[in-house]
PDB file of C-alpha atoms in Angstrom:
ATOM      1  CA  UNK A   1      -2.734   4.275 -14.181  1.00 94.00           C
ATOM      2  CA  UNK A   2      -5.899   4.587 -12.026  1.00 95.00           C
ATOM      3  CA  UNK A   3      -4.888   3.019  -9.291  1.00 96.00           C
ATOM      4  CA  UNK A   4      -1.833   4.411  -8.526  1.00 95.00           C
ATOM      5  CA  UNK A   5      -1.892   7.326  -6.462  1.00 95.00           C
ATOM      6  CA  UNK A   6      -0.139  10.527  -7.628  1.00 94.00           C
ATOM      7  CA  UNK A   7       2.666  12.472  -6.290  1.00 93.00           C
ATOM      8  CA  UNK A   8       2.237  16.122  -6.159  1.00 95.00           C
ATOM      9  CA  UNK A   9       6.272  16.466  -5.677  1.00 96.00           C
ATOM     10  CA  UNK A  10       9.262  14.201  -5.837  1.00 93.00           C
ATOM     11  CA  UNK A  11      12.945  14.620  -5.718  1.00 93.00           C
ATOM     12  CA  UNK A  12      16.322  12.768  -4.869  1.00 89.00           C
ATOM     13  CA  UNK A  13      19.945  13.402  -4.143  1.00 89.00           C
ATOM     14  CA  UNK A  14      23.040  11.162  -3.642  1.00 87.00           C
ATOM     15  CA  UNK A  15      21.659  10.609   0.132  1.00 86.00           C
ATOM     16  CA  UNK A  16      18.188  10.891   0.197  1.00 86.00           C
ATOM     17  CA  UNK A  17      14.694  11.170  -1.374  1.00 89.00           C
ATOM     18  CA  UNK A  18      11.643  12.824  -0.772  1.00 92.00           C
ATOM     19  CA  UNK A  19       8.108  12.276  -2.179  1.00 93.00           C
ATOM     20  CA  UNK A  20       5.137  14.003  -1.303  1.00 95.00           C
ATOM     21  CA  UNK A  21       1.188  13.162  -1.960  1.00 94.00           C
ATOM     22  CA  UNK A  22      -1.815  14.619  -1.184  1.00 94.00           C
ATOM     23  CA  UNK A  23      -3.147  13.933   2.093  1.00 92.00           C
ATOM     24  CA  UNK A  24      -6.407  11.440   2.238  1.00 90.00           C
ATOM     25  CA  UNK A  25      -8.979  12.331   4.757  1.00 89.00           C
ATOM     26  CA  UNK A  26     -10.468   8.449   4.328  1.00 90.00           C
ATOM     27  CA  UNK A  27      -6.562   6.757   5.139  1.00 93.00           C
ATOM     28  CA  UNK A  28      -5.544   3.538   4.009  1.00 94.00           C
ATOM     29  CA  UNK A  29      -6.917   0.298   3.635  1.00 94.00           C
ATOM     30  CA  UNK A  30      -5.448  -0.462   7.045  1.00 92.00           C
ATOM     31  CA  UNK A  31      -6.850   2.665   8.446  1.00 91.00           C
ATOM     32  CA  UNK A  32     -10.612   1.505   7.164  1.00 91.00           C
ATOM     33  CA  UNK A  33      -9.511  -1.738   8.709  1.00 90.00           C
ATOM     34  CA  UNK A  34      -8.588  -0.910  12.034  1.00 89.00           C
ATOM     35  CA  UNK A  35     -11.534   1.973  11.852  1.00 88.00           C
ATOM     36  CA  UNK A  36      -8.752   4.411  12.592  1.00 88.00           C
ATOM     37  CA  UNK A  37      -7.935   8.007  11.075  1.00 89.00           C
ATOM     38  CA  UNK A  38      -5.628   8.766   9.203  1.00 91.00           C
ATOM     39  CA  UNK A  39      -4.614  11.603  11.724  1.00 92.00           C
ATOM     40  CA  UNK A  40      -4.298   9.758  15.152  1.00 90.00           C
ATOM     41  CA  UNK A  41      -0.803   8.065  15.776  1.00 91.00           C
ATOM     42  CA  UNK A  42       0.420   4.975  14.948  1.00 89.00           C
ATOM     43  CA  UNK A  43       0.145   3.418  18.475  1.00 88.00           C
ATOM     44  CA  UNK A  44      -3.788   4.462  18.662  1.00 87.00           C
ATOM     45  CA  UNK A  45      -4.904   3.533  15.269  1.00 86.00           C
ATOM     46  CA  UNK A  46      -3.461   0.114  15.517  1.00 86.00           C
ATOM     47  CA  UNK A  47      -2.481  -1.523  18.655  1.00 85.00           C
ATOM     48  CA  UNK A  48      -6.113  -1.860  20.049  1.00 74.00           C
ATOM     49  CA  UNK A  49      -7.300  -5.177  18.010  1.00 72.00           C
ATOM     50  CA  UNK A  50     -10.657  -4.667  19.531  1.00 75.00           C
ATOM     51  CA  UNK A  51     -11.695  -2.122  16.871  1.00 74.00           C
ATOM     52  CA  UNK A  52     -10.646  -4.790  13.704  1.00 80.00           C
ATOM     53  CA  UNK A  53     -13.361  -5.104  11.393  1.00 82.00           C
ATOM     54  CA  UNK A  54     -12.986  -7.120   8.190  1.00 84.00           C
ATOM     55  CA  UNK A  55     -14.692  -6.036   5.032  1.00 90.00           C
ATOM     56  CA  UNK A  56     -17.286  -6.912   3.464  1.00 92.00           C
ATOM     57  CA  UNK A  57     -17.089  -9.362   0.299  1.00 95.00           C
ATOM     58  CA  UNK A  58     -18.265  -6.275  -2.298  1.00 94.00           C
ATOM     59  CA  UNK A  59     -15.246  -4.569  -0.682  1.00 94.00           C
ATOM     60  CA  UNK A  60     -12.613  -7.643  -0.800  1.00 94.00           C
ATOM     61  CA  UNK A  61     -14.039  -8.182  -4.595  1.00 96.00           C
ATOM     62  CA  UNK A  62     -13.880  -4.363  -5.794  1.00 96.00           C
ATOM     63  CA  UNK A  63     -10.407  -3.901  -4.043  1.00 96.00           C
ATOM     64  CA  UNK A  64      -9.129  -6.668  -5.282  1.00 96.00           C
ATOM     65  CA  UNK A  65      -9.319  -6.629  -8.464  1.00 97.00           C
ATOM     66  CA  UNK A  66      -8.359  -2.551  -8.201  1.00 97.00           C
ATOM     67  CA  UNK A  67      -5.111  -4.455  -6.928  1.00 96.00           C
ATOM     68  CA  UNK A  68      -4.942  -6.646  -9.326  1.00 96.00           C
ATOM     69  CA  UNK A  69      -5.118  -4.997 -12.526  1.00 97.00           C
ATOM     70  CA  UNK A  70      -2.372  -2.205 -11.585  1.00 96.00           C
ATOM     71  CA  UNK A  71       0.296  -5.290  -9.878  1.00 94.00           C
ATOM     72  CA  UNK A  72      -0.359  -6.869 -14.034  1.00 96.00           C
ATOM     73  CA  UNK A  73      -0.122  -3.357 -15.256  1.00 96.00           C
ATOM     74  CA  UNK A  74       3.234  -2.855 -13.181  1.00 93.00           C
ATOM     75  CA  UNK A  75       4.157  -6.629 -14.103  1.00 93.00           C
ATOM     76  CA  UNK A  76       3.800  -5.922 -17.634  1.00 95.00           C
ATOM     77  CA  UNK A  77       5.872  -2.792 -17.540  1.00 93.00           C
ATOM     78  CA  UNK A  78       8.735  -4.999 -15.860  1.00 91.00           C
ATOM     79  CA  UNK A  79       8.396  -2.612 -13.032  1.00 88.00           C
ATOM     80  CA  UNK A  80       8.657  -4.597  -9.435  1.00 84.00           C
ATOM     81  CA  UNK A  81       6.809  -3.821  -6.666  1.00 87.00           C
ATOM     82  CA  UNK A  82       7.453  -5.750  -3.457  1.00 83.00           C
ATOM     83  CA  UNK A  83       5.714  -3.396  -1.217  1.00 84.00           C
ATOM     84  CA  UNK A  84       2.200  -4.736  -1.118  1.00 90.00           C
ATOM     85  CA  UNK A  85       0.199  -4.647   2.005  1.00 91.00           C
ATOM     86  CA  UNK A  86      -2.902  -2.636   3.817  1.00 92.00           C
ATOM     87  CA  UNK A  87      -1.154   0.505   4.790  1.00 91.00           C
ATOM     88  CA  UNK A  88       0.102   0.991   0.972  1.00 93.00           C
ATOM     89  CA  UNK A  89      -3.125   0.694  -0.570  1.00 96.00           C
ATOM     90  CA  UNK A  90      -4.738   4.462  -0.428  1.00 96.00           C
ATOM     91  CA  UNK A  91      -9.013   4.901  -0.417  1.00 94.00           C
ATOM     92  CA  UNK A  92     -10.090   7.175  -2.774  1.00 90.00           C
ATOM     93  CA  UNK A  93     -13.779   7.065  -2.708  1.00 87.00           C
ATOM     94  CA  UNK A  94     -14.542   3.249  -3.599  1.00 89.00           C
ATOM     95  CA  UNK A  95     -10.968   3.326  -5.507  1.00 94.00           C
ATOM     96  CA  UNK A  96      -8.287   1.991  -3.682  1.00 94.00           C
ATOM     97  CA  UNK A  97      -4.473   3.128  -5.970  1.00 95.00           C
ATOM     98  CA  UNK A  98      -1.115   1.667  -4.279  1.00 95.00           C
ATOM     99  CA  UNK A  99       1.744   3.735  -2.592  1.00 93.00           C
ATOM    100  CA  UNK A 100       5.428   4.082  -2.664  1.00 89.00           C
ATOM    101  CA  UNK A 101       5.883   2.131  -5.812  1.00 88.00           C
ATOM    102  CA  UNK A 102       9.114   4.696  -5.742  1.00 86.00           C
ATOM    103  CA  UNK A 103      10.684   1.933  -2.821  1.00 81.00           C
ATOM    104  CA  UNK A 104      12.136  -0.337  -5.802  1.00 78.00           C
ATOM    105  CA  UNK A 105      13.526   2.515  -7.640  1.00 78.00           C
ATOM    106  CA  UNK A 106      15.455   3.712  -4.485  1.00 80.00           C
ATOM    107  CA  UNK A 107      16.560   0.435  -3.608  1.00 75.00           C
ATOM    108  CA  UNK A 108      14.862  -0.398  -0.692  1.00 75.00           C
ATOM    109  CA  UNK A 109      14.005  -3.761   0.065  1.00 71.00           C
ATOM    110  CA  UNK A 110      10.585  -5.489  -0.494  1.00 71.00           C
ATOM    111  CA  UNK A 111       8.497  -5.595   2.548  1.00 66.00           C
ATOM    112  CA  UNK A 112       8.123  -9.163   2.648  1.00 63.00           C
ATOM    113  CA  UNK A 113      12.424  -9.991   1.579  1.00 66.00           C
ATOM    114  CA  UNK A 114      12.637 -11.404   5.554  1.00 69.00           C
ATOM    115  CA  UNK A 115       9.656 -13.927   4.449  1.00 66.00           C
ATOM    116  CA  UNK A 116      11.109 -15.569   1.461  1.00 61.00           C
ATOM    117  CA  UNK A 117      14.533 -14.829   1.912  1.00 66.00           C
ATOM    118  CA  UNK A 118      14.934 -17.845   4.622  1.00 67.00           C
ATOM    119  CA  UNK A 119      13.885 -20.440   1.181  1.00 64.00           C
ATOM    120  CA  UNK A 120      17.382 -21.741  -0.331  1.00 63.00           C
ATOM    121  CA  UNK A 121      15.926 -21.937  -3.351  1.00 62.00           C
ATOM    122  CA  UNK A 122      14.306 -18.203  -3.525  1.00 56.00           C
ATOM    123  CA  UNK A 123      17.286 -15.436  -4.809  1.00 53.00           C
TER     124      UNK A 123
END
């Protein structure tokens, strides 16, 4: 799909997994958020919530529906993905493709299970 970014290499044992991508010298969509690079560490890039910008609406329409279409694409396939936020959405030019859509497949939990796991009514 177009907007999912590739994996150059990708393997698993009984313990462990590895995947590896290209590197992106434009970052995330957190990175063009906090106007950080990709490079700096974590603690620079985003614990100084002076530099937040937001983005502008041709940015929040484009990305969006770049989001959209590949979550119904990955919907349709039956294929969950629970791992949606800013620092799992790559830039590619004025393409944005999701990350670690492996995270399901390798049993991890969805980013967001703490959220809706408190609702009785949510298994």
């Amino acid at each position: 799909h177009p907007y999912i970014y590739k994996i150059t290499f990708a393997t698993a044992s009984e313990s462990s997994a590895l995947v590896i991508r290209p590197f992106s010298e434009k970052g995330t969509l957190k990175d063009l958020i906090y106007k950080a690079k990709p490079k700096d560490p974590f603690l620079k890039k985003y614990c100084n919530p002076k530099k937040i910008q937001g983005l502008e609406l041709q940015q929040i329409k484009t990305y969006g529906r770049q989001i959209l279409e590949v979550l119904k694409f990955l919907h349709e396939k039956g294929f969950p993905y629970g791992h949606l936020h800013s620092a799992n959405v790559m830039l590619d030019g004025d393409t944005c493709k999701l990350l670690d859509l492996e995270n399901s497949l390798l049993g991890l939990p969805s980013f967001y299970r703490s959220y809706f796991s408190q609702f009785r009514k949510i298994n």
